[in-house]
Amino acid sequence: MSLGGGDKAALRALAHPVRLQIMSLLTGAEMTAAEVARELGLTHANASYHLRNLLSGGLIVAAGEEKIRGGVAKRYRYDVHSEPARGPRPDEQLRAEFAAIAHELVRRSAGAHFAERRNLVGDGDFWVDPEVWLAIRERISEAVDDLHRAARPPRTPGTVRTSTTVAMFQLREEPAE
C-alpha cells in the first residue's frame, strides 16, 4: 500500500520517541511548548519542533492561544477520538507506531515501581472464536478510553503516574503444515 501525504506526515511524526511522551502529556491537559519543555526537560525550541511535527502529522490538535508576557503561546492537546488517532491507517504506519510504542515501553519500564505488585502484564498469540475476540477487544478499548478520559495534568495532587500499553490485532492465517 502506498502512503498518502497525510499518512507520510503522521509516519514522520512518530519517528522520534519523545513525541509519544508529548502525546501522553497532551492527553491529560492542553499544554504550551514551554510547559511541555519544562515537563520533559527539553529546550523550548525542541518542544516546539516536536509539537509542529505532531501537528502536521495530524496526531495532535491546536487547542487555542493565550497571551503570555506580551507574546502568544499556542496550546495543544491529543484527541484520542480524532480520525488520525482512531481511523484506519496503512500497515506501514501501524508497524512504525508499534515500534515507537515498544521503545517507549522499554523507556517507561526503567522507571517502574514494581514493589506494590499492582502490575498487569499479558502477552499471547491466541486462537479464539471471532465473537470472543471482538467482545474482548471492545472491552479493552472501552477501558483504554476510560483511562484517556480520566487522565489529568502531570503532577496533579492525588494522582498516580501510570503506564498503559495495549496492542491488539488479528494475525494473518498461516498455512497448515
Tab-separated table of C-alpha atoms in Angstrom:
chain	number	residue	atom	x	y	z
A	1	MET	CA	0.000	0.000	0.000
A	2	SER	CA	1.290	3.438	-0.921
A	3	LEU	CA	1.270	6.115	1.745
A	4	GLY	CA	-0.547	9.368	1.041
A	5	GLY	CA	0.794	12.781	2.075
A	6	GLY	CA	-1.097	12.833	5.393
A	7	ASP	CA	-0.040	9.280	6.158
A	8	LYS	CA	3.604	10.140	5.442
A	9	ALA	CA	3.396	13.170	7.735
A	10	ALA	CA	1.911	11.018	10.517
A	11	LEU	CA	4.612	8.384	9.975
A	12	ARG	CA	7.352	11.039	10.155
A	13	ALA	CA	5.708	12.485	13.278
A	14	LEU	CA	6.206	9.164	15.067
A	15	ALA	CA	9.851	8.935	14.028
A	16	HIS	CA	11.135	10.345	17.327
A	17	PRO	CA	10.493	8.666	20.702
A	18	VAL	CA	9.886	11.919	22.589
A	19	ARG	CA	6.756	12.504	20.525
A	20	LEU	CA	4.886	9.646	22.215
A	21	GLN	CA	5.794	11.221	25.554
A	22	ILE	CA	4.369	14.520	24.336
A	23	MET	CA	1.167	12.842	23.142
A	24	SER	CA	0.792	11.225	26.569
A	25	LEU	CA	1.202	14.599	28.282
A	26	LEU	CA	-1.345	16.184	25.983
A	27	THR	CA	-3.943	13.533	26.832
A	28	GLY	CA	-4.461	14.884	30.332
A	29	ALA	CA	-4.023	18.587	29.662
A	30	GLU	CA	-3.777	21.210	26.975
A	31	MET	CA	-0.195	22.465	27.101
A	32	THR	CA	2.056	25.052	25.514
A	33	ALA	CA	5.515	24.317	24.135
A	34	ALA	CA	7.029	25.921	27.242
A	35	GLU	CA	5.008	23.632	29.544
A	36	VAL	CA	5.936	20.545	27.510
A	37	ALA	CA	9.590	21.627	27.585
A	38	ARG	CA	9.578	22.025	31.383
A	39	GLU	CA	7.825	18.704	31.975
A	40	LEU	CA	10.141	16.694	29.704
A	41	GLY	CA	13.373	18.591	30.324
A	42	LEU	CA	13.605	19.829	26.719
A	43	THR	CA	14.522	23.201	25.323
A	44	HIS	CA	11.590	25.358	24.266
A	45	ALA	CA	12.805	25.197	20.655
A	46	ASN	CA	12.998	21.394	20.760
A	47	ALA	CA	9.495	21.077	22.264
A	48	SER	CA	8.136	23.464	19.614
A	49	TYR	CA	9.797	21.439	16.860
A	50	HIS	CA	8.253	18.176	18.067
A	51	LEU	CA	4.834	19.803	18.542
A	52	ARG	CA	4.940	21.143	14.959
A	53	ASN	CA	5.754	17.646	13.670
A	54	LEU	CA	2.895	16.099	15.628
A	55	LEU	CA	0.510	18.826	14.471
A	56	SER	CA	1.495	18.469	10.802
A	57	GLY	CA	1.030	14.704	11.116
A	58	GLY	CA	-2.487	15.238	12.442
A	59	LEU	CA	-1.627	13.479	15.707
A	60	ILE	CA	-2.384	16.461	17.961
A	61	VAL	CA	-4.684	19.452	17.556
A	62	ALA	CA	-4.378	23.149	18.323
A	63	ALA	CA	-6.442	23.953	21.405
A	64	GLY	CA	-6.302	27.728	21.455
A	65	GLU	CA	-3.907	30.517	22.250
A	66	GLU	CA	-3.088	32.634	25.275
A	67	LYS	CA	-1.159	35.822	25.808
A	68	ILE	CA	1.993	35.307	27.860
A	69	ARG	CA	4.408	38.154	28.593
A	70	GLY	CA	3.432	40.134	25.528
A	71	GLY	CA	3.550	37.112	23.215
A	72	VAL	CA	1.087	34.495	22.125
A	73	ALA	CA	1.501	30.861	23.172
A	74	LYS	CA	-0.361	28.116	21.355
A	75	ARG	CA	-1.913	25.336	23.385
A	76	TYR	CA	-2.078	21.777	22.051
A	77	ARG	CA	-3.888	18.586	23.007
A	78	TYR	CA	-4.037	14.967	21.936
A	79	ASP	CA	-7.551	13.928	20.975
A	80	VAL	CA	-7.696	10.148	21.188
A	81	HIS	CA	-11.045	10.186	19.382
A	82	SER	CA	-9.814	12.128	16.348
A	83	GLU	CA	-9.808	10.444	12.956
A	84	PRO	CA	-5.972	10.154	12.761
A	85	ALA	CA	-5.921	8.542	16.213
A	86	ARG	CA	-8.824	6.138	15.649
A	87	GLY	CA	-9.211	5.920	11.908
A	88	PRO	CA	-7.759	3.377	9.527
A	89	ARG	CA	-4.028	3.646	8.946
A	90	PRO	CA	-1.729	1.936	6.451
A	91	ASP	CA	0.132	-1.159	7.631
A	92	GLU	CA	3.477	0.666	7.386
A	93	GLN	CA	2.253	3.407	9.724
A	94	LEU	CA	0.860	0.907	12.234
A	95	ARG	CA	4.146	-1.014	12.271
A	96	ALA	CA	6.011	2.249	12.901
A	97	GLU	CA	3.596	3.046	15.748
A	98	PHE	CA	4.167	-0.392	17.297
A	99	ALA	CA	7.945	0.067	17.080
A	100	ALA	CA	7.715	3.507	18.710
A	101	ILE	CA	5.430	2.146	21.431
A	102	ALA	CA	7.790	-0.782	22.104
A	103	HIS	CA	10.680	1.665	22.512
A	104	GLU	CA	8.584	3.813	24.833
A	105	LEU	CA	7.593	0.761	26.913
A	106	VAL	CA	11.271	-0.074	27.457
A	107	ARG	CA	11.960	3.540	28.498
A	108	ARG	CA	8.996	3.675	30.875
A	109	SER	CA	9.722	0.307	32.483
A	110	ALA	CA	13.130	1.614	33.565
A	111	GLY	CA	11.277	3.980	35.902
A	112	ALA	CA	8.659	1.486	37.051
A	113	HIS	CA	7.721	0.917	40.685
A	114	PHE	CA	7.092	-2.833	40.845
A	115	ALA	CA	7.187	-3.218	44.645
A	116	GLU	CA	3.419	-2.970	45.194
A	117	ARG	CA	2.607	-5.820	42.778
A	118	ARG	CA	-0.281	-3.884	41.244
A	119	ASN	CA	1.045	-4.625	37.789
A	120	LEU	CA	-0.579	-6.321	34.846
A	121	VAL	CA	1.436	-7.933	32.096
A	122	GLY	CA	-0.085	-10.079	29.435
A	123	ASP	CA	1.145	-11.334	26.125
A	124	GLY	CA	-0.007	-14.080	23.840
A	125	ASP	CA	-0.674	-15.427	20.400
A	126	PHE	CA	-4.156	-16.875	20.950
A	127	TRP	CA	-6.678	-18.748	18.821
A	128	VAL	CA	-10.201	-17.700	19.828
A	129	ASP	CA	-13.687	-17.577	18.355
A	130	PRO	CA	-14.200	-14.383	16.323
A	131	GLU	CA	-17.110	-13.285	18.558
A	132	VAL	CA	-14.952	-13.695	21.684
A	133	TRP	CA	-12.122	-11.720	20.045
A	134	LEU	CA	-14.436	-8.827	19.127
A	135	ALA	CA	-16.055	-8.732	22.588
A	136	ILE	CA	-12.733	-8.719	24.449
A	137	ARG	CA	-11.234	-6.162	22.079
A	138	GLU	CA	-14.250	-3.892	22.668
A	139	ARG	CA	-13.970	-4.198	26.485
A	140	ILE	CA	-10.265	-3.369	26.411
A	141	SER	CA	-10.899	-0.473	24.030
A	142	GLU	CA	-13.505	0.905	26.459
A	143	ALA	CA	-11.046	0.570	29.359
A	144	VAL	CA	-8.369	2.476	27.420
A	145	ASP	CA	-10.947	5.167	26.581
A	146	ASP	CA	-11.762	5.382	30.305
A	147	LEU	CA	-8.065	5.958	31.073
A	148	HIS	CA	-7.803	8.699	28.462
A	149	ARG	CA	-10.882	10.435	29.881
A	150	ALA	CA	-9.524	10.105	33.437
A	151	ALA	CA	-6.074	11.500	32.565
A	152	ARG	CA	-5.140	14.655	34.476
A	153	PRO	CA	-2.348	17.183	34.009
A	154	PRO	CA	1.110	15.994	35.121
A	155	ARG	CA	1.694	16.015	38.879
A	156	THR	CA	-1.942	16.758	39.778
A	157	PRO	CA	-2.235	16.254	43.567
A	158	GLY	CA	-3.876	12.950	44.462
A	159	THR	CA	-2.993	11.227	41.189
A	160	VAL	CA	-0.542	8.425	40.442
A	161	ARG	CA	1.575	8.216	37.302
A	162	THR	CA	0.892	5.035	35.368
A	163	SER	CA	1.938	3.376	32.136
A	164	THR	CA	-0.538	1.589	29.901
A	165	THR	CA	0.383	-0.039	26.619
A	166	VAL	CA	-2.113	-2.032	24.576
A	167	ALA	CA	-1.626	-3.500	21.116
A	168	MET	CA	-4.231	-5.917	19.815
A	169	PHE	CA	-4.505	-7.075	16.232
A	170	GLN	CA	-5.644	-10.107	14.306
A	171	LEU	CA	-2.828	-12.157	12.796
A	172	ARG	CA	-2.755	-13.466	9.243
A	173	GLU	CA	-3.735	-17.066	8.759
A	174	GLU	CA	-0.675	-19.264	8.377
A	175	PRO	CA	-0.998	-22.261	6.104
A	176	ALA	CA	-1.324	-25.560	7.972
A	177	GLU	CA	1.769	-27.732	7.748
